[in-house]
Coordinates of C-alpha atoms and ligand atoms in Angstrom, one line a residue:
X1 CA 363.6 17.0 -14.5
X2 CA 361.0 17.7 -12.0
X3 CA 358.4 15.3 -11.0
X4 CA 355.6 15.8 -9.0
X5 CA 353.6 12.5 -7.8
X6 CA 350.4 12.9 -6.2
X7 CA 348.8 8.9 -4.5
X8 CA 346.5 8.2 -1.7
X9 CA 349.0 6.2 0.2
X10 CA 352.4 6.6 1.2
X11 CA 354.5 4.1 3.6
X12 CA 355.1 4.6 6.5
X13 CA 352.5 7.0 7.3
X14 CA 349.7 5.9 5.4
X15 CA 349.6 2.4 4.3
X16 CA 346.8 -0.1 3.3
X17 CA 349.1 -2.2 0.6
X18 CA 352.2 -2.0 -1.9
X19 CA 351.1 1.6 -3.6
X20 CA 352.3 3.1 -0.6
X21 CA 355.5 1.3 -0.1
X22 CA 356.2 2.3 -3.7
X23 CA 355.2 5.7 -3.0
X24 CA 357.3 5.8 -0.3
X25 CA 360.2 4.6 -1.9
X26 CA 360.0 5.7 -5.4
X27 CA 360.1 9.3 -5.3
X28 CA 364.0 8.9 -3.4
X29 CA 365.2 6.5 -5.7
X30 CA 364.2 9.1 -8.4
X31 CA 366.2 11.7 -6.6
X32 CA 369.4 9.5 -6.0
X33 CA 369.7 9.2 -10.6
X34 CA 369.0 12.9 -10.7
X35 CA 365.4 13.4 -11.0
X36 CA 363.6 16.1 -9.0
X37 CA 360.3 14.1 -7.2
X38 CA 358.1 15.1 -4.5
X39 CA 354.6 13.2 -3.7
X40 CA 351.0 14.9 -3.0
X41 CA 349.2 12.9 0.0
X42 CA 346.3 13.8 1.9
X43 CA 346.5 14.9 5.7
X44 CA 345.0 11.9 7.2
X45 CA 344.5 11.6 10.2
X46 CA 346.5 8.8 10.9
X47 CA 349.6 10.4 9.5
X48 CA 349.0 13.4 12.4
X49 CA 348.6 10.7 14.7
X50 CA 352.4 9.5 13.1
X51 CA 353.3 13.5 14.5
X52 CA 353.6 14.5 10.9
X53 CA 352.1 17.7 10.2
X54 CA 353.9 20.0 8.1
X55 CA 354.7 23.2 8.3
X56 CA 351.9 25.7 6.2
X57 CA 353.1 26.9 2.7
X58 CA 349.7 28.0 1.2
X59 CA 345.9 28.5 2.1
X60 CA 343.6 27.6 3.0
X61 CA 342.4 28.0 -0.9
X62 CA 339.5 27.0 -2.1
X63 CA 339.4 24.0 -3.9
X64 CA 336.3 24.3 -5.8
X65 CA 334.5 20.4 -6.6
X66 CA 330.9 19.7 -7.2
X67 CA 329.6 23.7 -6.7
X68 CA 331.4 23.1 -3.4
X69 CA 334.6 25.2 -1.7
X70 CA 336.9 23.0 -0.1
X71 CA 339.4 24.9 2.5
X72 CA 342.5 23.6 1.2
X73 CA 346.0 23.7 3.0
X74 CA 349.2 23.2 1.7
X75 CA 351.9 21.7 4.1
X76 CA 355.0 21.1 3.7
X77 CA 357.0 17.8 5.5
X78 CA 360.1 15.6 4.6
X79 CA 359.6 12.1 4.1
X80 CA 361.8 9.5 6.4
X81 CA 363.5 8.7 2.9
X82 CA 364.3 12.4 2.3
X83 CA 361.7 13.7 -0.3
X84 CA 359.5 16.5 -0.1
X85 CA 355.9 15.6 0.7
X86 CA 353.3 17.9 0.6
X87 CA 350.2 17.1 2.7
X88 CA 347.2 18.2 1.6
X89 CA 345.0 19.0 4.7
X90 CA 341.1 19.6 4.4
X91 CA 339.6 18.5 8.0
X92 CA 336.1 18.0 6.8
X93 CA 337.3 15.3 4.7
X94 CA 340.7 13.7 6.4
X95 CA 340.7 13.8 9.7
X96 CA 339.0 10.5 10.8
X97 CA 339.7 7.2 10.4
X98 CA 340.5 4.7 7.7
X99 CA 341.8 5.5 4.1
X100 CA 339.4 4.0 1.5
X101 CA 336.5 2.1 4.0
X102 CA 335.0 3.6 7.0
X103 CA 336.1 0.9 9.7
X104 CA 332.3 1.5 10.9
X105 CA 330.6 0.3 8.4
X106 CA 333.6 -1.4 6.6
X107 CA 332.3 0.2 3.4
X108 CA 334.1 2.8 1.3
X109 CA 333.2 6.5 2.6
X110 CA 330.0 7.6 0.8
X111 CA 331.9 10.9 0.0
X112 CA 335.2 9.2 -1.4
X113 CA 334.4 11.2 -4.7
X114 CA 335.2 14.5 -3.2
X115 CA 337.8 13.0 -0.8
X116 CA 340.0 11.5 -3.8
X117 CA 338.6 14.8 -6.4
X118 CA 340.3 16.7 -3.6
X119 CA 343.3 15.5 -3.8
X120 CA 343.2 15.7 -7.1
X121 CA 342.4 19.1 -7.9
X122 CA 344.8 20.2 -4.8
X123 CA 347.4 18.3 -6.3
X124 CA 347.0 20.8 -9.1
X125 CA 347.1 23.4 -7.5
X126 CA 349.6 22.2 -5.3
X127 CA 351.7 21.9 -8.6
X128 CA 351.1 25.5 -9.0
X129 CA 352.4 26.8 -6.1
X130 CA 355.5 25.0 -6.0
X131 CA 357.0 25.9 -9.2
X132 CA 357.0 24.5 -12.9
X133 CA 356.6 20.6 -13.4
X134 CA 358.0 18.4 -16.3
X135 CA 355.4 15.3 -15.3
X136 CA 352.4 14.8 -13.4
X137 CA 352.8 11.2 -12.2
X138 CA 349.4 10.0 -11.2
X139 CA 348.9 6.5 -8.9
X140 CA 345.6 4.4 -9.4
X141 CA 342.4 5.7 -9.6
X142 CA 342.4 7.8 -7.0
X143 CA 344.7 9.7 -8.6
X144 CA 344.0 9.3 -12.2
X145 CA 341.3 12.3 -12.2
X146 CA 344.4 14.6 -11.8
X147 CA 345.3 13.6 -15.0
X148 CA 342.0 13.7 -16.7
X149 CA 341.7 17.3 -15.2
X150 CA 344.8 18.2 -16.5
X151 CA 344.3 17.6 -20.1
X152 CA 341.1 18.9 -19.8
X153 CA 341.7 22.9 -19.0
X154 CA 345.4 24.1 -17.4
X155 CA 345.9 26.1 -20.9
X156 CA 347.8 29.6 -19.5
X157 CA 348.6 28.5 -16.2
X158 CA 352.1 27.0 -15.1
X159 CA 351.1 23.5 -15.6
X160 CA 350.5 24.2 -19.7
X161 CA 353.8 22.6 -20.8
X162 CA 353.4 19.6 -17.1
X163 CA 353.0 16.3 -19.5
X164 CA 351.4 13.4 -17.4
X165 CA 351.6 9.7 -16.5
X166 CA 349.4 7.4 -14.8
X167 CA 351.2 3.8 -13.5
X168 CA 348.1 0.9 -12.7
X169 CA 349.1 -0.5 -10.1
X170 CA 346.0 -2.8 -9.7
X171 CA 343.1 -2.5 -12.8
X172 CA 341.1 -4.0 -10.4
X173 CA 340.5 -1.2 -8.6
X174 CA 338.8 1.7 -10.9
X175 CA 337.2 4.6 -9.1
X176 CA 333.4 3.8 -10.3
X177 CA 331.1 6.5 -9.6
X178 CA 327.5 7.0 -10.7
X179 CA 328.1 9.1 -14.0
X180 CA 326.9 12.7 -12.9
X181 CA 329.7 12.7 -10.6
X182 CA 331.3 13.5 -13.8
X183 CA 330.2 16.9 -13.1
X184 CA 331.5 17.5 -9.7
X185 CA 334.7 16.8 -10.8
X186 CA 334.4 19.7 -13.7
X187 CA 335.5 16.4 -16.3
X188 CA 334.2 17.6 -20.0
X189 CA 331.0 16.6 -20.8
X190 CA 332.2 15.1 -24.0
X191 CA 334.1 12.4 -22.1
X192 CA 331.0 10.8 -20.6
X193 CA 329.0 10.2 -23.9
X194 CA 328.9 6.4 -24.4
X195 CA 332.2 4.8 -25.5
X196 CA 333.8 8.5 -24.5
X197 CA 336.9 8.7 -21.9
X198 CA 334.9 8.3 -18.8
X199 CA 332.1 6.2 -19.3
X200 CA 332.0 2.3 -18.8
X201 CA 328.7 0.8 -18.6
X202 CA 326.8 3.6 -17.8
X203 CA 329.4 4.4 -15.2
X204 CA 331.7 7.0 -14.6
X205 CA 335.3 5.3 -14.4
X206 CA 337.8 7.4 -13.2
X207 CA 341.1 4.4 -14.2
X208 CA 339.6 4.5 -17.7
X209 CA 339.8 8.6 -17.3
X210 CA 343.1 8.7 -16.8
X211 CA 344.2 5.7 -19.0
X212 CA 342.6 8.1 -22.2
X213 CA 344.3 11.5 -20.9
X214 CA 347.5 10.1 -19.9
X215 CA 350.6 10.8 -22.5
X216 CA 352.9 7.9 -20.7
X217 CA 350.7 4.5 -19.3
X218 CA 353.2 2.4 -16.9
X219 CA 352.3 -1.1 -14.4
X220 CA 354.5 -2.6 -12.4
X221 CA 355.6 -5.6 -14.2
X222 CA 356.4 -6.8 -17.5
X223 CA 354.0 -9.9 -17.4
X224 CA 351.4 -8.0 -16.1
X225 CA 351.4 -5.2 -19.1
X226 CA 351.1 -8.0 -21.2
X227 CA 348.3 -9.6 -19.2
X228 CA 346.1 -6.4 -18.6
X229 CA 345.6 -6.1 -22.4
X230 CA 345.1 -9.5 -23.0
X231 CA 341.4 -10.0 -21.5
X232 CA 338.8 -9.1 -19.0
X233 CA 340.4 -11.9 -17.0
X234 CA 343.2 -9.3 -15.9
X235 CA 341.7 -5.9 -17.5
X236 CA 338.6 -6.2 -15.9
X237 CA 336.8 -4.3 -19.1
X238 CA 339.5 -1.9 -19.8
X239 CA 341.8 -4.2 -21.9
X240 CA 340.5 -2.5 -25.0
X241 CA 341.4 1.0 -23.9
X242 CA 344.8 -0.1 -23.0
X243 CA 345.0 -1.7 -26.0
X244 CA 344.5 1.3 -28.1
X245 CA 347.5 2.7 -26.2
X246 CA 349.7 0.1 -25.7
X247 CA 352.2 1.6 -27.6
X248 CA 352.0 4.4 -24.4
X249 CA 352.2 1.2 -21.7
X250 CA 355.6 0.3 -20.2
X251 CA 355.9 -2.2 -17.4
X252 CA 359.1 -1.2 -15.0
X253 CA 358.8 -3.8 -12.0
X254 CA 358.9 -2.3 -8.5
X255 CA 362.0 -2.6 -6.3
X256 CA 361.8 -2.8 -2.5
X257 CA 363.1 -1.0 0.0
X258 CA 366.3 -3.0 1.0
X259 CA 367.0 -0.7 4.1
X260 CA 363.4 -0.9 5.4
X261 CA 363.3 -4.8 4.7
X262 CA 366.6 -5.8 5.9
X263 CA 367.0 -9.1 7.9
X264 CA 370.1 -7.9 9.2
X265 CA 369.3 -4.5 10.8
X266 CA 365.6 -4.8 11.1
X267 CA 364.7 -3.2 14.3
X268 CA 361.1 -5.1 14.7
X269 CA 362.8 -9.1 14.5
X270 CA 363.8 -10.7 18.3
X271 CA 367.0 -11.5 16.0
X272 CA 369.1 -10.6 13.2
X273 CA 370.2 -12.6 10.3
X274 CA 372.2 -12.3 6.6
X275 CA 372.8 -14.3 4.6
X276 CA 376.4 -15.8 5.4
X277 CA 374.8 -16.5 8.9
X278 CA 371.5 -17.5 9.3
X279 CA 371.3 -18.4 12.8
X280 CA 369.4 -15.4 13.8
X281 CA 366.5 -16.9 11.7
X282 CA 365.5 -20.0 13.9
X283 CA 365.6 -17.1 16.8
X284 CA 362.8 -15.4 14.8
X285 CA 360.9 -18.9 13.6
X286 CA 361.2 -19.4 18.1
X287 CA 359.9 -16.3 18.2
X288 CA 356.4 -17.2 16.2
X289 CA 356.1 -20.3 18.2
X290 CA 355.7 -18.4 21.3
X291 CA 353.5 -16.0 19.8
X292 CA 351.4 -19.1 18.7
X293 CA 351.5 -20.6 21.9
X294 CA 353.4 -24.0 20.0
X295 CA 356.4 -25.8 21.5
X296 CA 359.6 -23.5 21.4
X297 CA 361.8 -26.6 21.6
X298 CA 360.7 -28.1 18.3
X299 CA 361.4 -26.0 15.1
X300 CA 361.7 -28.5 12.7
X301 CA 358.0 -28.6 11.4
X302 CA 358.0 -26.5 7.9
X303 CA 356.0 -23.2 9.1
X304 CA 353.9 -21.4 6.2
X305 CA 353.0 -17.9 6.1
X306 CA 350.5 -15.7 4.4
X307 CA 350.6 -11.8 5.3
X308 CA 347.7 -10.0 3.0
X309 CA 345.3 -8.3 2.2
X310 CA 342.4 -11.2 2.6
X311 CA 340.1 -10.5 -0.6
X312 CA 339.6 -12.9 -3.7
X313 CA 342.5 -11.0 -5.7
X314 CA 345.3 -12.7 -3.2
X315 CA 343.7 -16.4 -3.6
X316 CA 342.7 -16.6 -0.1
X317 CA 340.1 -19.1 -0.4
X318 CA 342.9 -21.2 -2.3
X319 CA 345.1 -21.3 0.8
X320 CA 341.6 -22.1 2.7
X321 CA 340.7 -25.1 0.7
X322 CA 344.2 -26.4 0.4
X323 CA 344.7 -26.0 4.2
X324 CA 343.4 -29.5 5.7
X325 CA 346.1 -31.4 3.2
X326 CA 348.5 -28.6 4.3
X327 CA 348.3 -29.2 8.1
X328 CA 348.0 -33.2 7.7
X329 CA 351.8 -33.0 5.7
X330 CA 353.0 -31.9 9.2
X331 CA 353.4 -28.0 8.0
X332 CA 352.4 -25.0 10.2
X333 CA 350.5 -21.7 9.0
X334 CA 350.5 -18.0 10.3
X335 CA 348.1 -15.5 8.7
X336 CA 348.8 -11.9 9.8
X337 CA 345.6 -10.1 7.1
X338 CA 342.6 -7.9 7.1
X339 CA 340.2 -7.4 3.8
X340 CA 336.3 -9.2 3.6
X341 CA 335.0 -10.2 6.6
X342 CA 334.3 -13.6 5.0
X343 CA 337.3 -14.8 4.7
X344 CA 338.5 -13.1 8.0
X345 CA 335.8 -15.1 10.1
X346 CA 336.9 -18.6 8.3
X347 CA 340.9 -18.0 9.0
X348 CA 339.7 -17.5 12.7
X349 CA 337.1 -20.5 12.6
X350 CA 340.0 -22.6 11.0
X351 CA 342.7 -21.8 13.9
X352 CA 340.2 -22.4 16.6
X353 CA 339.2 -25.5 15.4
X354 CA 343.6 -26.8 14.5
X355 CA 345.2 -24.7 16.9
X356 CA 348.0 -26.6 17.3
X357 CA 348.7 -26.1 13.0
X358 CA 346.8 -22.7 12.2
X359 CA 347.4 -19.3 14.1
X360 CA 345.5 -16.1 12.7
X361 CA 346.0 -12.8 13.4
X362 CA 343.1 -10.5 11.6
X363 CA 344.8 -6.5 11.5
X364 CA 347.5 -4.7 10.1
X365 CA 350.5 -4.6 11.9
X366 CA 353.6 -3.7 10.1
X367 CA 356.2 -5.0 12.9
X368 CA 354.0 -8.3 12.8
X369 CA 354.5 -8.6 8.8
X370 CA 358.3 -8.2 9.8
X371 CA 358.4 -10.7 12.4
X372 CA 356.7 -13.5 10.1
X373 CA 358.4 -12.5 7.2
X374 CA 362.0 -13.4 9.3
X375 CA 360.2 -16.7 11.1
X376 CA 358.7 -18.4 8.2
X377 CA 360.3 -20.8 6.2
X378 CA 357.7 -20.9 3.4
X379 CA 355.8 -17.9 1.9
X380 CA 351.8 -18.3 0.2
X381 CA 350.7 -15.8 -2.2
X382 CA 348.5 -17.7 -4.8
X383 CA 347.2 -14.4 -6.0
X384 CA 344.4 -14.7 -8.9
X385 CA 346.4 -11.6 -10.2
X386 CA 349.7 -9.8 -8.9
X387 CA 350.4 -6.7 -10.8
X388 CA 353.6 -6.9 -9.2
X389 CA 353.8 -8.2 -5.1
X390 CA 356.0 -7.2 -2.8
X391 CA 355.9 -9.9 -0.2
X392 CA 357.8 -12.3 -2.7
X393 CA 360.6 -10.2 -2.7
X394 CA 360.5 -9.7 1.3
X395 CA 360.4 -13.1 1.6
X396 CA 363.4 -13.7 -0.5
X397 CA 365.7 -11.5 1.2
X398 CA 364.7 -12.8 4.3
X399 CA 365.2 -16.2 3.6
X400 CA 361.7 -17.3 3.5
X401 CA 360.9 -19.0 0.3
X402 CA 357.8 -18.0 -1.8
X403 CA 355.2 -20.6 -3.3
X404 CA 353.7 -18.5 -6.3
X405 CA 351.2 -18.5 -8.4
X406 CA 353.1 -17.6 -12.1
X407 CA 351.3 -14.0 -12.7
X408 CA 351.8 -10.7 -13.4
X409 CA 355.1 -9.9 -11.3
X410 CA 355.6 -13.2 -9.1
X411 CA 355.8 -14.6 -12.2
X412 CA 358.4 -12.1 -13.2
X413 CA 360.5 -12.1 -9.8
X414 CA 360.3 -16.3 -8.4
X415 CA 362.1 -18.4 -10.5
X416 CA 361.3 -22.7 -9.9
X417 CA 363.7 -24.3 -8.0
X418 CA 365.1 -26.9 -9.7
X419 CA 367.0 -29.5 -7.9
X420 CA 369.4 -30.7 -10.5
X421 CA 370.9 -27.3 -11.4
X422 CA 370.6 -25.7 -8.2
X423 CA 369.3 -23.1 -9.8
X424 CA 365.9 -21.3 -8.3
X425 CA 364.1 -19.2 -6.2
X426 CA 360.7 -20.5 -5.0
X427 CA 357.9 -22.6 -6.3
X428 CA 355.9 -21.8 -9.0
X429 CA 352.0 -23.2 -10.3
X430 CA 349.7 -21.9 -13.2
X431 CA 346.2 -22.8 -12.5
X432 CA 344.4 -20.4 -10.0
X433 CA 343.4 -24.0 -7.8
X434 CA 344.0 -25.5 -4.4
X435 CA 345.4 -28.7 -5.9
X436 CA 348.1 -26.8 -7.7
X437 CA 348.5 -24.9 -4.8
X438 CA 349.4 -28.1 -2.8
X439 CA 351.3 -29.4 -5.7
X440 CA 353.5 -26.6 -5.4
X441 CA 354.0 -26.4 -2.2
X442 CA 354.3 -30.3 -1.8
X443 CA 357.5 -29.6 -3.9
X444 CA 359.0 -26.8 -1.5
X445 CA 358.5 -29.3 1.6
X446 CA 360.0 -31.8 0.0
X447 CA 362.9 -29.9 -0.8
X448 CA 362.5 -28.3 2.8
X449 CA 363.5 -31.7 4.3
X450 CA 366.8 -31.8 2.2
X451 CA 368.8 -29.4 4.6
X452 CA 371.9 -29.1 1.6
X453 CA 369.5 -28.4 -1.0
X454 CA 367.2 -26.0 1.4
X455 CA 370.0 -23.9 1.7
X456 CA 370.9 -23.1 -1.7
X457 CA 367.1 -22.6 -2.3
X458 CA 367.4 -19.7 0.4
X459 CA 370.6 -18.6 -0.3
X460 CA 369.7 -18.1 -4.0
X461 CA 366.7 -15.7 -2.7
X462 CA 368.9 -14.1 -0.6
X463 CA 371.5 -13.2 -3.1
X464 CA 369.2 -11.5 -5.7
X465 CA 369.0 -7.7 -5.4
X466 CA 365.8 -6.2 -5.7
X467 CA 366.5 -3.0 -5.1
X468 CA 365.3 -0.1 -6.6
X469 CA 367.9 1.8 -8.5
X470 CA 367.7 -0.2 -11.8
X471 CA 364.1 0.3 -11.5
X472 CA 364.8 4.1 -11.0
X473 CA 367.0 4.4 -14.2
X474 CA 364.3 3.2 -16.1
X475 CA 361.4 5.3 -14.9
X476 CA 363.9 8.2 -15.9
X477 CA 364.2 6.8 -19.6
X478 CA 360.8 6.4 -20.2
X479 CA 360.2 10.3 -18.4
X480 CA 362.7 11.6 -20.9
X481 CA 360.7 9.8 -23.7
X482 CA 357.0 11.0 -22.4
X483 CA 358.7 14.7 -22.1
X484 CA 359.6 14.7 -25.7
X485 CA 356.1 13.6 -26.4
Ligands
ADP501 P1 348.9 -5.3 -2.4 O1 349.5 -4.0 -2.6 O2 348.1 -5.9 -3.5 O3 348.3 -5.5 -1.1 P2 351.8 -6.1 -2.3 O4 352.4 -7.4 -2.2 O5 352.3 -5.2 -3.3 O6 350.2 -6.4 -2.4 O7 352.0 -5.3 -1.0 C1 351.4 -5.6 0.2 C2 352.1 -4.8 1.3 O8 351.2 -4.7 2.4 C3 353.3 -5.5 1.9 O9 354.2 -4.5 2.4 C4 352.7 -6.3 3.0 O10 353.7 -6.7 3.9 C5 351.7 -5.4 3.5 N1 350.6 -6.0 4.3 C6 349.5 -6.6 3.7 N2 348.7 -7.0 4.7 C7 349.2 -6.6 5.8 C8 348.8 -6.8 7.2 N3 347.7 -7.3 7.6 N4 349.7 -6.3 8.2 C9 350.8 -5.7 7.8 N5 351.3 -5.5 6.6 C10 350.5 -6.0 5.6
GLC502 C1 349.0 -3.2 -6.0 C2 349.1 -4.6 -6.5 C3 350.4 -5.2 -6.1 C4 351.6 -4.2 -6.3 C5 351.3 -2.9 -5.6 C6 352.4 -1.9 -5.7 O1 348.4 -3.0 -4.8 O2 348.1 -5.4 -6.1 O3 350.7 -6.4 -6.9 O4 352.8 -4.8 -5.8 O5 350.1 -2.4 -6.1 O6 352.7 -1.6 -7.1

């Protein structure tokens, strides 16, 4: 079976969140239980700047959107993980910085509908060139117009048999354009009648697009399949779509990558660590003081970490609220995130004003994430929603205990601890508040200062495997079944 993935990200040389660590990873973990998968990513710049390029295979073609020729390139390079890539390049629209906001303005480029159209539409063609296809596998919206585009006219061509499937990795996030962009992307002029595949409110929706067209629907976790059809809470306006298809939605958690995010060989930590001999860890935790510019000689204050995107979805202002009772139990905080400006400015304001408990770092840096990953003891992520969350499972293998709120797939992946069995992962809490928040995490630093009982905690997070291959069987079980239609 040949699969042919087309996103906008794609670890490690485009990242802004999970999609592209799962794009990243994915595609190889398809290939190691026998199914042919290669990715479609745009030529950023910032994967040149990586030295990626690509040798040519095609073009430049035209890649005709909005009454507009498009010089397209093929290119073809091999992913780190060993999977073909191919890179779409089109100057005019990827060489320059950022991947969804202009860091200039910090708002999303006014042109992202011909920037993400192109890569859908080249994706197509892109299929073309490179042979047949059993499945288009779309991620997100900026993908999901490939699907929509497919359904809607690749009669006669190569790609008439290529069945599709779109995975949601956030519902959140929908592609919302004014509706005559509906044109420029050649969509059917049927679909954006009110109530038709690609109108919402007077909007065009691209998510809502590809959620109609799609002959397979997946998410990345059980709990949140359930949860995006349950409400606006956590379909944002498209629970009713997906719940005329539910019968097309599967949820097949993520994995991680275990060689990537290993504490043992991880070239970015001062010190290395399994789980048999953690001794490398307080090396790392050292490590964080120094960055922080607190005592070296004293580790035993509980250190919390949040490393995130900083916008409402992750609960931000929870951790904000909740901080003052936080720092007063004794307990430290690192915060390595970028997102609104908002809450950026009141993470800095916060460590200025307790720098002895808070340190902030506002950016993306990958071998930063790594470093507090390895030197935290307690992990944050009170996410308002979590289709799945990667930084759980990170924090698990790396000995770093999560505090979750119980959603989509933390709630799936962070079992409570509980002290009379032994049995547990992390720290769980159900209301999307500060106080439960600090309820939750009251109960991990209590447990925190029993060392015996602190180490089963970690060592039961440790032990779990979260890697991808059973994740990998089952996205090849549920291909078979879309094939078959
Ligand atoms: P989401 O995709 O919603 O942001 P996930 O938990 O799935 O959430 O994945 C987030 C990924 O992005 C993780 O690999 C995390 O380490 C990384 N990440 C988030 N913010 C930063 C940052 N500021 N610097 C480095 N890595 C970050
Ligand atoms: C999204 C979600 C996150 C998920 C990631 C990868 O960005 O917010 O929960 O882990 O995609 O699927």
């Amino acid at each position: 079976m040949r699969v042919l993935h087309v996103a906008a990200e794609c670890a490690p040389w485009a990242k802004v969140g999970g999609l592209a660590d799962v794009t990243g990873a994915l595609p190889a973990a398809l290939s190691a239980v026998g199914v042919d998968a290669a990715l479609v990513l745009p030529l950023y710049r910032e994967v040149r700047e990586r030295g990626i390029e690509g040798e040519p295979v095609a073009g430049p073609f035209p890649v005709r959107l909005g009454g507009r020729a498009w010089p397209v390139t093929l290119r073809r390079a091999t992913h780190p993980e060993g999977f073909p890539v191919v890179l779409l390049e089109c100057d005019e629209l990827y060489d320059r910085e950022g991947i969804y906001v202009d860091p200039g303005t910090r708002e999303p480029f006014p042109d992202d509908l011909e920037r993400f159209g192109v890569l859908c539409r080249g994706a197509l063609w892109a299929a073309q060139v490179l042979g047949r296809w059993d499945l288009l596998h779309a991620h997100d919206a900026h993908a999901a117009a490939a699907v929509a585009m497919l359904a809607a006219g690749y009669r006669h061509t190569p790609l008439e048999w290529t069945r599709s499937v779109l995975s949601l990795h956030n519902a959140g996030y929908q592609g919302l354009h004014p509706l005559a962009a509906a044109a420029t992307l050649e969509l059917p002029l049927g679909d954006t009648r009110p109530g038709g595949p690609a109108e919402f409110w007077g909007r065009l929706n691209l998510l809502k697009a590809g959620i109609c067209a799609a002959d397979g629907l997946h998410t990345v976790s059980e709990t949140y399949a359930r949860e995006i059809v349950s409400g606006p809470e956590f379909g944002f306006g498209l629970e009713g779509v997906l719940r005329e298809r539910a019968d097309r939605l599967v949820g097949i958690p993520n994995g991680i990558d275990t060689r990537a995010w290993d504490p043992s060989r991880d070239p970015h930590l001062p010190a290395r660590y399994d789980a048999a001999d953690r001794s490398g860890k307080a090396e790392c935790k050292r490590a964080v003081h120094r960055l922080a510019g607190w005592d070296e000689s004293d580790l035993s204050r509980p250190l919390l970490a949040v490393v995130s995107r900083l916008v409402d979805q992750k609960g931000p202002d929870l951790v904000l609220e909740a901080l003052p009772a936080l720092l007063d139990s004794g307990a430290r905080l690192v915060v390595l995130g970028a997102g609104s400006r908002e809450y950026e400015d009141a993470f800095t304001r916060a460590a200025a004003s307790r720098p002895d408990g808070i340190w902030t770092r506002i950016g993306f840096d990958e071998p930063l994430a790594h470093r507090i990953e390895a030197g935290a003891d307690v992990f944050l992520m009170p996410s308002r929603y979590e289709p799945c969350g990667l930084n759980q499972m990170y924090s698990m293998r790396y000995g770093t205990v999560p505090v979750v709120r119980a959603t989509g797939g933390l709630a799936d992946t962070v079992l409570e601890w509980d002290p009379t069995t032994g049995r547990g992962t992390g720290f769980r809490f159900e209301a999307p508040t500060s106080e439960a928040l600090l309820a939750a995490t009251a109960r991990a630093l209590e447990t925190y200062r029993d060392p015996h009982a602190w180490a089963r905690l970690v060592w039961n997070g440790m032990a779990r495997d979260f890697s991808w291959e059973g994740a990998a069987a089952r996205y090849k079980d549920w291909y078979e079944g879309v094939g078959r239609g």
